[in-house]
PDB file of C-alpha atoms and ligand atoms in Angstrom:
ATOM      1  CA  MET V   1      78.133  35.406 -92.875  1.00 86.00           C
ATOM      2  CA  ARG V   2      80.546  35.559 -95.804  1.00 97.00           C
ATOM      3  CA  SER V   3      84.120  36.609 -95.051  1.00 98.00           C
ATOM      4  CA  ILE V   4      87.141  36.776 -97.350  1.00 98.00           C
ATOM      5  CA  ILE V   5      90.083  35.087 -95.694  1.00 98.00           C
ATOM      6  CA  ASP V   6      91.760  33.507 -98.709  1.00 98.00           C
ATOM      7  CA  ILE V   7      91.724  34.621-102.353  1.00 98.00           C
ATOM      8  CA  LEU V   8      90.251  31.185-103.163  1.00 98.00           C
ATOM      9  CA  ASP V   9      87.132  32.221-101.219  1.00 98.00           C
ATOM     10  CA  LEU V  10      86.297  34.080-104.446  1.00 98.00           C
ATOM     11  CA  SER V  11      85.530  32.118-107.614  1.00 98.00           C
ATOM     12  CA  VAL V  12      87.018  33.120-110.956  1.00 98.00           C
ATOM     13  CA  GLU V  13      83.566  34.432-111.940  1.00 98.00           C
ATOM     14  CA  GLU V  14      83.449  36.554-108.800  1.00 98.00           C
ATOM     15  CA  LEU V  15      86.915  37.945-109.510  1.00 98.00           C
ATOM     16  CA  ASP V  16      85.657  38.946-112.968  1.00 98.00           C
ATOM     17  CA  GLU V  17      82.631  40.579-111.386  1.00 98.00           C
ATOM     18  CA  LEU V  18      84.856  42.551-108.950  1.00 98.00           C
ATOM     19  CA  ILE V  19      87.058  43.697-111.828  1.00 98.00           C
ATOM     20  CA  GLN V  20      83.972  44.849-113.744  1.00 98.00           C
ATOM     21  CA  THR V  21      82.678  46.727-110.695  1.00 98.00           C
ATOM     22  CA  ALA V  22      86.083  48.350-110.121  1.00 98.00           C
ATOM     23  CA  GLN V  23      86.189  49.490-113.726  1.00 98.00           C
ATOM     24  CA  ASP V  24      82.687  50.897-113.447  1.00 98.00           C
ATOM     25  CA  ILE V  25      83.727  52.755-110.283  1.00 98.00           C
ATOM     26  CA  ILE V  26      86.719  54.193-112.160  1.00 98.00           C
ATOM     27  CA  ALA V  27      84.468  55.320-115.021  1.00 98.00           C
ATOM     28  CA  HIS V  28      81.563  56.614-112.893  1.00 98.00           C
ATOM     29  CA  PRO V  29      82.733  57.443-109.355  1.00 98.00           C
ATOM     30  CA  ASP V  30      79.664  59.643-108.737  1.00 98.00           C
ATOM     31  CA  ARG V  31      77.314  56.671-108.986  1.00 98.00           C
ATOM     32  CA  TYR V  32      79.038  55.092-106.000  1.00 98.00           C
ATOM     33  CA  SER V  33      79.615  58.095-103.769  1.00 98.00           C
ATOM     34  CA  GLU V  34      76.601  57.481-101.497  1.00 98.00           C
ATOM     35  CA  VAL V  35      76.022  53.718-101.728  1.00 98.00           C
ATOM     36  CA  CYS V  36      77.432  53.062 -98.248  1.00 98.00           C
ATOM     37  CA  HIS V  37      75.882  56.097 -96.610  1.00 98.00           C
ATOM     38  CA  GLY V  38      75.579  55.463 -92.861  1.00 98.00           C
ATOM     39  CA  LYS V  39      77.703  52.300 -92.998  1.00 98.00           C
ATOM     40  CA  LYS V  40      80.871  51.756 -91.015  1.00 98.00           C
ATOM     41  CA  LEU V  41      84.092  49.937 -91.769  1.00 99.00           C
ATOM     42  CA  ALA V  42      86.303  48.951 -88.815  1.00 98.00           C
ATOM     43  CA  THR V  43      90.010  48.592 -89.561  1.00 98.00           C
ATOM     44  CA  LEU V  44      91.664  46.412 -86.921  1.00 98.00           C
ATOM     45  CA  PHE V  45      95.382  46.513 -87.634  1.00 98.00           C
ATOM     46  CA  PHE V  46      97.545  44.584 -85.195  1.00 98.00           C
ATOM     47  CA  GLU V  47     100.532  45.116 -87.531  1.00 97.00           C
ATOM     48  CA  PRO V  48     101.984  48.151 -89.379  1.00 97.00           C
ATOM     49  CA  SER V  49     100.448  49.244 -92.652  1.00 97.00           C
ATOM     50  CA  THR V  50     100.287  52.287 -94.902  1.00 97.00           C
ATOM     51  CA  ARG V  51      98.577  51.289 -98.143  1.00 98.00           C
ATOM     52  CA  THR V  52      96.292  48.520 -97.030  1.00 98.00           C
ATOM     53  CA  ARG V  53      94.727  50.353 -94.119  1.00 98.00           C
ATOM     54  CA  LEU V  54      94.537  53.754 -95.766  1.00 98.00           C
ATOM     55  CA  SER V  55      93.169  52.320 -99.013  1.00 98.00           C
ATOM     56  CA  PHE V  56      90.437  50.463 -97.121  1.00 99.00           C
ATOM     57  CA  GLU V  57      89.600  53.681 -95.335  1.00 98.00           C
ATOM     58  CA  ALA V  58      89.706  55.810 -98.490  1.00 98.00           C
ATOM     59  CA  ALA V  59      87.582  53.159-100.225  1.00 99.00           C
ATOM     60  CA  MET V  60      84.864  53.357 -97.559  1.00 99.00           C
ATOM     61  CA  TYR V  61      84.903  57.179 -97.582  1.00 98.00           C
ATOM     62  CA  GLU V  62      84.549  57.168-101.366  1.00 98.00           C
ATOM     63  CA  LEU V  63      81.510  54.905-101.004  1.00 98.00           C
ATOM     64  CA  GLY V  64      79.964  57.471 -98.662  1.00 98.00           C
ATOM     65  CA  GLY V  65      80.543  55.502 -95.459  1.00 98.00           C
ATOM     66  CA  ASN V  66      82.550  56.029 -92.287  1.00 98.00           C
ATOM     67  CA  VAL V  67      85.538  54.414 -90.653  1.00 98.00           C
ATOM     68  CA  LEU V  68      86.643  53.500 -87.130  1.00 98.00           C
ATOM     69  CA  GLY V  69      89.452  51.343 -85.835  1.00 98.00           C
ATOM     70  CA  PHE V  70      92.979  51.098 -84.541  1.00 98.00           C
ATOM     71  CA  SER V  71      96.326  50.952 -86.282  1.00 97.00           C
ATOM     72  CA  GLU V  72      98.437  49.154 -83.687  1.00 96.00           C
ATOM     73  CA  ALA V  73      97.812  46.324 -81.273  1.00 96.00           C
ATOM     74  CA  GLN V  74      99.255  48.377 -78.398  1.00 95.00           C
ATOM     75  CA  SER V  75      96.387  50.863 -78.551  1.00 92.00           C
ATOM     76  CA  SER V  76      93.718  48.140 -78.396  1.00 95.00           C
ATOM     77  CA  SER V  77      92.693  45.783 -75.614  1.00 95.00           C
ATOM     78  CA  ALA V  78      94.909  43.126 -77.215  1.00 95.00           C
ATOM     79  CA  ALA V  79      97.599  44.822 -75.105  1.00 94.00           C
ATOM     80  CA  LYS V  80      95.574  43.783 -72.005  1.00 96.00           C
ATOM     81  CA  GLY V  81      95.328  40.195 -73.221  1.00 96.00           C
ATOM     82  CA  GLU V  82      91.955  40.233 -74.987  1.00 97.00           C
ATOM     83  CA  SER V  83      91.442  37.442 -77.527  1.00 97.00           C
ATOM     84  CA  VAL V  84      90.856  38.119 -81.212  1.00 98.00           C
ATOM     85  CA  ALA V  85      87.455  36.441 -80.917  1.00 98.00           C
ATOM     86  CA  ASP V  86      86.329  38.775 -78.117  1.00 98.00           C
ATOM     87  CA  THR V  87      87.679  41.822 -79.954  1.00 98.00           C
ATOM     88  CA  VAL V  88      85.707  41.086 -83.118  1.00 98.00           C
ATOM     89  CA  LYS V  89      82.530  40.157 -81.193  1.00 98.00           C
ATOM     90  CA  THR V  90      82.808  43.613 -79.695  1.00 98.00           C
ATOM     91  CA  VAL V  91      83.549  45.410 -82.944  1.00 98.00           C
ATOM     92  CA  SER V  92      80.650  43.573 -84.633  1.00 98.00           C
ATOM     93  CA  CYS V  93      78.401  45.690 -82.372  1.00 98.00           C
ATOM     94  CA  TYR V  94      79.815  48.900 -83.855  1.00 98.00           C
ATOM     95  CA  ALA V  95      80.645  48.225 -87.521  1.00 98.00           C
ATOM     96  CA  ASP V  96      79.070  46.701 -90.643  1.00 98.00           C
ATOM     97  CA  ILE V  97      82.288  45.183 -91.964  1.00 99.00           C
ATOM     98  CA  ILE V  98      85.797  44.594 -90.613  1.00 99.00           C
ATOM     99  CA  ALA V  99      89.213  44.620 -92.294  1.00 99.00           C
ATOM    100  CA  MET V 100      91.796  42.936 -90.105  1.00 98.00           C
ATOM    101  CA  ARG V 101      95.577  42.543 -90.254  1.00 98.00           C
ATOM    102  CA  HIS V 102      97.338  40.333 -87.738  1.00 98.00           C
ATOM    103  CA  PRO V 103     100.866  38.929 -87.298  1.00 97.00           C
ATOM    104  CA  LYS V 104      99.504  35.442 -86.545  1.00 98.00           C
ATOM    105  CA  GLU V 105      98.600  33.196 -89.459  1.00 98.00           C
ATOM    106  CA  GLY V 106      94.942  32.211 -89.210  1.00 98.00           C
ATOM    107  CA  ALA V 107      93.854  35.047 -86.884  1.00 98.00           C
ATOM    108  CA  PRO V 108      91.357  36.496 -89.427  1.00 98.00           C
ATOM    109  CA  LEU V 109      89.862  33.024 -89.884  1.00 98.00           C
ATOM    110  CA  VAL V 110      89.364  32.718 -86.128  1.00 98.00           C
ATOM    111  CA  ALA V 111      87.879  36.220 -86.173  1.00 98.00           C
ATOM    112  CA  SER V 112      85.441  35.299 -88.953  1.00 98.00           C
ATOM    113  CA  ARG V 113      84.038  32.481 -86.816  1.00 98.00           C
ATOM    114  CA  ALA V 114      83.331  34.832 -83.938  1.00 98.00           C
ATOM    115  CA  ALA V 115      82.149  37.925 -85.820  1.00 98.00           C
ATOM    116  CA  SER V 116      78.595  38.712 -86.861  1.00 98.00           C
ATOM    117  CA  VAL V 117      79.742  40.965 -89.722  1.00 98.00           C
ATOM    118  CA  PRO V 118      81.983  40.110 -92.709  1.00 98.00           C
ATOM    119  CA  ILE V 119      85.725  39.939 -92.013  1.00 98.00           C
ATOM    120  CA  ILE V 120      88.259  40.744 -94.702  1.00 99.00           C
ATOM    121  CA  ASN V 121      91.782  39.415 -94.201  1.00 99.00           C
ATOM    122  CA  ALA V 122      94.127  42.362 -94.713  1.00 98.00           C
ATOM    123  CA  GLY V 123      97.214  40.161 -94.225  1.00 98.00           C
ATOM    124  CA  ASP V 124      97.874  37.356 -91.726  1.00 98.00           C
ATOM    125  CA  GLY V 125     101.514  36.762 -90.820  1.00 98.00           C
ATOM    126  CA  GLY V 126     103.500  35.110 -93.588  1.00 97.00           C
ATOM    127  CA  HIS V 127     100.385  33.407 -94.923  1.00 98.00           C
ATOM    128  CA  ASN V 128      97.920  35.276 -97.157  1.00 98.00           C
ATOM    129  CA  HIS V 129      96.968  38.751 -98.321  1.00 98.00           C
ATOM    130  CA  PRO V 130      93.921  38.388-100.587  1.00 98.00           C
ATOM    131  CA  THR V 131      93.098  42.079-101.082  1.00 99.00           C
ATOM    132  CA  GLN V 132      96.641  42.839-102.246  1.00 98.00           C
ATOM    133  CA  THR V 133      96.004  40.133-104.822  1.00 99.00           C
ATOM    134  CA  LEU V 134      92.824  41.923-105.907  1.00 99.00           C
ATOM    135  CA  ALA V 135      94.973  45.019-106.533  1.00 99.00           C
ATOM    136  CA  ASP V 136      97.488  42.869-108.404  1.00 99.00           C
ATOM    137  CA  LEU V 137      94.806  41.236-110.553  1.00 99.00           C
ATOM    138  CA  LEU V 138      93.244  44.528-111.621  1.00 99.00           C
ATOM    139  CA  THR V 139      96.730  45.795-112.477  1.00 99.00           C
ATOM    140  CA  ILE V 140      97.571  42.726-114.567  1.00 99.00           C
ATOM    141  CA  TYR V 141      94.188  42.943-116.282  1.00 98.00           C
ATOM    142  CA  ARG V 142      94.499  46.643-117.087  1.00 98.00           C
ATOM    143  CA  GLU V 143      98.092  46.351-118.271  1.00 98.00           C
ATOM    144  CA  LYS V 144      98.081  42.990-120.065  1.00 98.00           C
ATOM    145  CA  GLY V 145      94.386  42.694-120.977  1.00 98.00           C
ATOM    146  CA  THR V 146      94.256  39.005-119.964  1.00 98.00           C
ATOM    147  CA  PHE V 147      95.164  36.515-117.250  1.00 98.00           C
ATOM    148  CA  GLU V 148      95.922  33.729-119.720  1.00 98.00           C
ATOM    149  CA  ASN V 149      99.229  32.515-121.138  1.00 98.00           C
ATOM    150  CA  LEU V 150     101.348  34.651-118.843  1.00 98.00           C
ATOM    151  CA  THR V 151     104.793  33.849-117.507  1.00 98.00           C
ATOM    152  CA  ILE V 152     105.028  35.435-114.088  1.00 98.00           C
ATOM    153  CA  GLY V 153     108.286  35.823-112.196  1.00 99.00           C
ATOM    154  CA  VAL V 154     108.060  36.373-108.466  1.00 98.00           C
ATOM    155  CA  CYS V 155     111.287  37.521-106.881  1.00 98.00           C
ATOM    156  CA  GLY V 156     112.594  38.069-103.367  1.00 98.00           C
ATOM    157  CA  ASP V 157     111.227  36.659-100.128  1.00 98.00           C
ATOM    158  CA  LEU V 158     108.939  33.917-101.390  1.00 98.00           C
ATOM    159  CA  LYS V 159     108.951  32.162 -98.026  1.00 98.00           C
ATOM    160  CA  PHE V 160     107.423  34.826 -95.826  1.00 98.00           C
ATOM    161  CA  GLY V 161     105.920  37.047 -98.553  1.00 98.00           C
ATOM    162  CA  ARG V 162     102.189  36.583 -98.092  1.00 98.00           C
ATOM    163  CA  THR V 163     101.325  38.592-101.203  1.00 98.00           C
ATOM    164  CA  VAL V 164     103.174  36.031-103.331  1.00 98.00           C
ATOM    165  CA  HIS V 165     101.293  33.099-101.789  1.00 98.00           C
ATOM    166  CA  SER V 166      97.921  34.697-102.538  1.00 98.00           C
ATOM    167  CA  LEU V 167      98.982  35.731-106.039  1.00 98.00           C
ATOM    168  CA  ILE V 168     100.109  32.195-106.920  1.00 98.00           C
ATOM    169  CA  ASN V 169      96.792  30.839-105.626  1.00 98.00           C
ATOM    170  CA  ALA V 170      94.770  33.314-107.656  1.00 98.00           C
ATOM    171  CA  MET V 171      96.731  32.938-110.890  1.00 98.00           C
ATOM    172  CA  SER V 172      96.770  29.124-110.659  1.00 97.00           C
ATOM    173  CA  ARG V 173      93.201  29.093-111.956  1.00 96.00           C
ATOM    174  CA  TYR V 174      94.002  30.694-115.331  1.00 97.00           C
ATOM    175  CA  LYS V 175      95.103  28.866-118.489  1.00 97.00           C
ATOM    176  CA  GLY V 176      98.657  28.856-119.780  1.00 98.00           C
ATOM    177  CA  LEU V 177     100.271  30.141-116.579  1.00 98.00           C
ATOM    178  CA  LYS V 178     103.964  29.563-116.007  1.00 98.00           C
ATOM    179  CA  MET V 179     105.615  30.585-112.739  1.00 98.00           C
ATOM    180  CA  VAL V 180     109.273  31.462-112.307  1.00 98.00           C
ATOM    181  CA  LEU V 181     110.217  31.493-108.630  1.00 98.00           C
ATOM    182  CA  ILE V 182     113.313  33.615-108.052  1.00 98.00           C
ATOM    183  CA  SER V 183     114.723  33.673-104.517  1.00 98.00           C
ATOM    184  CA  PRO V 184     117.727  32.884-102.358  1.00 98.00           C
ATOM    185  CA  GLU V 185     117.845  29.229-101.260  1.00 98.00           C
ATOM    186  CA  GLU V 186     116.641  30.107 -97.751  1.00 97.00           C
ATOM    187  CA  LEU V 187     113.623  32.080 -98.959  1.00 98.00           C
ATOM    188  CA  LYS V 188     111.998  29.660-101.384  1.00 98.00           C
ATOM    189  CA  VAL V 189     108.214  29.306-101.722  1.00 98.00           C
ATOM    190  CA  PRO V 190     106.947  27.078 -98.867  1.00 97.00           C
ATOM    191  CA  SER V 191     106.442  23.463 -99.882  1.00 97.00           C
ATOM    192  CA  TYR V 192     102.693  23.637 -99.097  1.00 96.00           C
ATOM    193  CA  VAL V 193     102.277  26.264-101.815  1.00 96.00           C
ATOM    194  CA  LYS V 194     104.192  24.118-104.299  1.00 96.00           C
ATOM    195  CA  LYS V 195     102.379  20.909-103.369  1.00 96.00           C
ATOM    196  CA  ASP V 196      98.835  22.153-102.754  1.00 95.00           C
ATOM    197  CA  VAL V 197      98.716  24.744-105.512  1.00 95.00           C
ATOM    198  CA  MET V 198     101.242  24.414-108.323  1.00 95.00           C
ATOM    199  CA  LYS V 199     101.737  20.636-108.379  1.00 95.00           C
ATOM    200  CA  LYS V 200      98.050  19.979-107.740  1.00 96.00           C
ATOM    201  CA  GLN V 201      96.973  22.245-110.603  1.00 94.00           C
ATOM    202  CA  GLY V 202      99.764  21.041-112.905  1.00 96.00           C
ATOM    203  CA  ILE V 203     101.312  24.492-113.249  1.00 97.00           C
ATOM    204  CA  PRO V 204     104.758  24.499-114.811  1.00 98.00           C
ATOM    205  CA  TYR V 205     107.261  26.280-112.591  1.00 97.00           C
ATOM    206  CA  GLU V 206     110.951  26.916-112.435  1.00 98.00           C
ATOM    207  CA  GLN V 207     112.950  27.700-109.293  1.00 98.00           C
ATOM    208  CA  THR V 208     116.083  29.753-109.638  1.00 98.00           C
ATOM    209  CA  THR V 209     118.344  32.150-107.785  1.00 98.00           C
ATOM    210  CA  ASP V 210     119.179  34.032-110.994  1.00 98.00           C
ATOM    211  CA  LEU V 211     117.016  37.086-111.685  1.00 98.00           C
ATOM    212  CA  GLU V 212     118.942  38.223-114.764  1.00 97.00           C
ATOM    213  CA  GLY V 213     118.786  34.783-116.371  1.00 97.00           C
ATOM    214  CA  ALA V 214     115.040  34.534-115.768  1.00 98.00           C
ATOM    215  CA  MET V 215     114.221  38.015-117.043  1.00 98.00           C
ATOM    216  CA  PRO V 216     113.893  37.552-120.848  1.00 98.00           C
ATOM    217  CA  GLN V 217     110.948  35.127-120.618  1.00 98.00           C
ATOM    218  CA  LEU V 218     108.812  37.143-118.176  1.00 98.00           C
ATOM    219  CA  ASP V 219     105.544  38.957-118.925  1.00 98.00           C
ATOM    220  CA  VAL V 220     105.240  40.088-115.317  1.00 99.00           C
ATOM    221  CA  LEU V 221     108.003  40.575-112.748  1.00 99.00           C
ATOM    222  CA  TYR V 222     106.664  40.760-109.201  1.00 99.00           C
ATOM    223  CA  MET V 223     109.364  42.017-106.816  1.00 98.00           C
ATOM    224  CA  THR V 224     109.046  41.687-103.039  1.00 98.00           C
ATOM    225  CA  ARG V 225     110.770  42.944 -99.917  1.00 98.00           C
ATOM    226  CA  VAL V 226     112.647  40.611 -97.575  1.00 97.00           C
ATOM    227  CA  GLN V 227     110.217  40.366 -94.648  1.00 98.00           C
ATOM    228  CA  ARG V 228     112.433  41.500 -91.787  1.00 97.00           C
ATOM    229  CA  GLU V 229     109.699  41.152 -89.140  1.00 96.00           C
ATOM    230  CA  ARG V 230     109.358  37.401 -89.786  1.00 97.00           C
ATOM    231  CA  PHE V 231     113.051  36.577 -89.294  1.00 96.00           C
ATOM    232  CA  PHE V 232     114.292  34.934 -86.129  1.00 91.00           C
ATOM    233  CA  ASN V 233     117.607  36.743 -86.226  1.00 94.00           C
ATOM    234  CA  GLU V 234     118.788  40.062 -87.591  1.00 96.00           C
ATOM    235  CA  GLU V 235     122.016  38.581 -89.020  1.00 97.00           C
ATOM    236  CA  ASP V 236     120.120  36.427 -91.499  1.00 96.00           C
ATOM    237  CA  TYR V 237     118.018  39.407 -92.527  1.00 97.00           C
ATOM    238  CA  LEU V 238     121.093  41.580 -93.087  1.00 97.00           C
ATOM    239  CA  ARG V 239     122.723  38.859 -95.165  1.00 97.00           C
ATOM    240  CA  LEU V 240     119.658  38.348 -97.370  1.00 97.00           C
ATOM    241  CA  LYS V 241     118.046  41.771 -97.594  1.00 96.00           C
ATOM    242  CA  ASP V 242     119.817  42.960-100.716  1.00 96.00           C
ATOM    243  CA  SER V 243     119.739  39.661-102.595  1.00 97.00           C
ATOM    244  CA  TYR V 244     117.934  41.284-105.521  1.00 98.00           C
ATOM    245  CA  ILE V 245     118.034  44.866-106.658  1.00 98.00           C
ATOM    246  CA  LEU V 246     116.292  45.666-109.916  1.00 98.00           C
ATOM    247  CA  THR V 247     118.269  48.276-111.862  1.00 98.00           C
ATOM    248  CA  PRO V 248     117.850  49.848-115.329  1.00 97.00           C
ATOM    249  CA  GLU V 249     120.788  47.690-116.429  1.00 97.00           C
ATOM    250  CA  LYS V 250     118.899  44.492-115.534  1.00 97.00           C
ATOM    251  CA  MET V 251     115.757  45.788-117.241  1.00 98.00           C
ATOM    252  CA  LYS V 252     117.622  45.718-120.560  1.00 97.00           C
ATOM    253  CA  ASN V 253     117.108  41.938-120.679  1.00 95.00           C
ATOM    254  CA  ALA V 254     113.353  42.244-120.170  1.00 98.00           C
ATOM    255  CA  LYS V 255     110.604  42.197-122.787  1.00 98.00           C
ATOM    256  CA  SER V 256     109.584  45.670-123.911  1.00 98.00           C
ATOM    257  CA  ASP V 257     106.072  45.037-122.532  1.00 98.00           C
ATOM    258  CA  MET V 258     107.015  43.226-119.327  1.00 98.00           C
ATOM    259  CA  ILE V 259     105.416  44.903-116.331  1.00 98.00           C
ATOM    260  CA  VAL V 260     107.183  45.423-113.006  1.00 99.00           C
ATOM    261  CA  MET V 261     105.007  44.999-109.943  1.00 99.00           C
ATOM    262  CA  HIS V 262     105.685  45.284-106.200  1.00 98.00           C
ATOM    263  CA  PRO V 263     103.125  45.274-103.375  1.00 98.00           C
ATOM    264  CA  LEU V 264     105.225  47.952-101.604  1.00 98.00           C
ATOM    265  CA  PRO V 265     106.720  49.068 -99.283  1.00 98.00           C
ATOM    266  CA  ARG V 266     109.947  48.957-101.267  1.00 98.00           C
ATOM    267  CA  VAL V 267     113.179  48.981 -99.314  1.00 97.00           C
ATOM    268  CA  ASN V 268     115.984  48.451-101.824  1.00 95.00           C
ATOM    269  CA  GLU V 269     114.579  45.928-104.291  1.00 98.00           C
ATOM    270  CA  ILE V 270     113.787  48.360-107.087  1.00 98.00           C
ATOM    271  CA  SER V 271     116.087  51.213-107.902  1.00 98.00           C
ATOM    272  CA  VAL V 272     114.186  54.521-107.995  1.00 98.00           C
ATOM    273  CA  ALA V 273     115.676  54.977-111.466  1.00 98.00           C
ATOM    274  CA  ILE V 274     113.068  52.416-112.655  1.00 98.00           C
ATOM    275  CA  ASP V 275     110.143  54.566-111.480  1.00 98.00           C
ATOM    276  CA  ASP V 276     110.026  56.514-114.746  1.00 96.00           C
ATOM    277  CA  ASP V 277     110.189  53.393-116.904  1.00 98.00           C
ATOM    278  CA  PRO V 278     106.735  52.933-118.501  1.00 98.00           C
ATOM    279  CA  ARG V 279     106.875  49.279-117.428  1.00 98.00           C
ATOM    280  CA  ALA V 280     106.891  50.241-113.719  1.00 98.00           C
ATOM    281  CA  CYS V 281     103.390  49.542-112.374  1.00 98.00           C
ATOM    282  CA  TYR V 282     103.776  49.551-108.595  1.00 98.00           C
ATOM    283  CA  PHE V 283     102.125  52.892-107.998  1.00 98.00           C
ATOM    284  CA  LYS V 284      99.297  51.882-110.330  1.00 98.00           C
ATOM    285  CA  GLN V 285      98.817  48.847-108.055  1.00 98.00           C
ATOM    286  CA  VAL V 286      98.313  51.211-105.126  1.00 98.00           C
ATOM    287  CA  LEU V 287      95.458  53.013-106.871  1.00 98.00           C
ATOM    288  CA  ASN V 288      93.941  49.810-108.228  1.00 98.00           C
ATOM    289  CA  GLY V 289      93.905  48.437-104.683  1.00 98.00           C
ATOM    290  CA  LYS V 290      91.535  51.165-103.553  1.00 98.00           C
ATOM    291  CA  TYR V 291      89.072  50.433-106.382  1.00 98.00           C
ATOM    292  CA  MET V 292      89.124  46.692-105.781  1.00 99.00           C
ATOM    293  CA  ARG V 293      88.573  47.196-102.045  1.00 99.00           C
ATOM    294  CA  MET V 294      85.590  49.395-102.889  1.00 99.00           C
ATOM    295  CA  ALA V 295      84.226  46.648-105.148  1.00 99.00           C
ATOM    296  CA  LEU V 296      84.825  43.949-102.532  1.00 99.00           C
ATOM    297  CA  MET V 297      83.194  45.849 -99.661  1.00 99.00           C
ATOM    298  CA  LEU V 298      80.179  46.629-101.854  1.00 98.00           C
ATOM    299  CA  LYS V 299      79.790  42.960-102.722  1.00 98.00           C
ATOM    300  CA  LEU V 300      80.109  41.711 -99.132  1.00 98.00           C
ATOM    301  CA  LEU V 301      77.803  44.380 -97.690  1.00 98.00           C
ATOM    302  CA  LYS V 302      75.191  43.565-100.334  1.00 98.00           C
ATOM    303  CA  GLU V 303      75.440  39.847 -99.657  1.00 98.00           C
ATOM    304  CA  ALA V 304      75.113  40.499 -95.924  1.00 97.00           C
ATOM    305  CA  GLY V 305      71.966  42.545 -96.605  1.00 97.00           C
ATOM    306  CA  ARG V 306      73.523  45.644 -95.081  1.00 97.00           C
ATOM    307  CA  ILE V 307      73.120  47.840 -98.170  1.00 97.00           C
TER     308      ILE V 307
HETATM  309  C1  LIG U 401     102.643  43.844 -98.185  1.00 77.27           C
HETATM  310  C2  LIG U 401     102.231  43.118 -96.937  1.00 77.27           C
HETATM  311  O1  LIG U 401     101.814  43.747 -95.947  1.00 77.27           O
HETATM  312  O2  LIG U 401     102.295  41.893 -96.970  1.00 77.27           O
HETATM  313  N1  LIG U 401     102.327  45.200 -98.144  1.00 77.27           N
HETATM  314  C3  LIG U 401     101.106  45.607 -98.568  1.00 77.27           C
HETATM  315  O3  LIG U 401     100.107  45.304 -97.964  1.00 77.27           O
HETATM  316  N2  LIG U 401     101.042  46.286 -99.714  1.00 77.27           N
HETATM  317  C4  LIG U 401     104.047  43.592 -98.581  1.00 77.27           C
HETATM  318  C5  LIG U 401     105.136  43.828 -97.594  1.00 77.27           C
HETATM  319  O4  LIG U 401     104.915  44.282 -96.479  1.00 77.27           O
HETATM  320  O5  LIG U 401     106.281  43.572 -97.981  1.00 77.27           O
END
């Protein structure tokens, strides 16, 4: 049974195929409105979410299917001590596909070994978030027209920010990539990402604390929130939370066609004054995420012989 736990579970060819499907869905939504008739998605969210859960649910409704699930661990039997494995064995009896978010790194992988339906990782702790990356990829593709020869700046909490880890993994497979890693000293990209991805693939990267200095060379600026829920103490969070705030003033140093991305939720990292700048793409990412989740669920349900 094929599950998507890591963005690298999808080949570059498969990413292309998902992008093509998403674009076809955008052009011809009517052709897809009944393809999952009678099918059920379960959303098992052991951690808060707005976009990821609702976009999975909207995606399944737009494919003609139905949705069941829970949006907090406290309302599930996890609160009584049930294991993830037992929960997904149970839900496999009710649903055709499962999207799961969990605060523990690796929980969706454990779930995929116990489930008899495909599991999609909707975010596991500070580790990975492959479907956010699908949203990011469609956005980059639609805005820049290519994945090659891009200089991508990622800024903010690169230590705990799972969206950044998955994005670096995905982009590492395209030619001419350069990464600029902008963060406070304490929130640098984990060494396993540097060693196993960027060094292994020979990707040039720069590490800096200086957002303004990095700005002029960037084709994409990917801002992130400081991940409060992963900190061991509130003092450190309070000290680091406003390390980077993107303002119209700072945007003056950027290329005229640089795009600004953010997985959202935003706290303070991007001034709302940027929202009207044509380079602001974070709400486009939200919409693109729904289309890519539609494409992904279609693919996995087809492969599982359920549609
Ligand atoms: C991200 C996440 O959950 O990792 N949100 C999302 O899914 N769009 C980013 C975040 O919470 O900061």
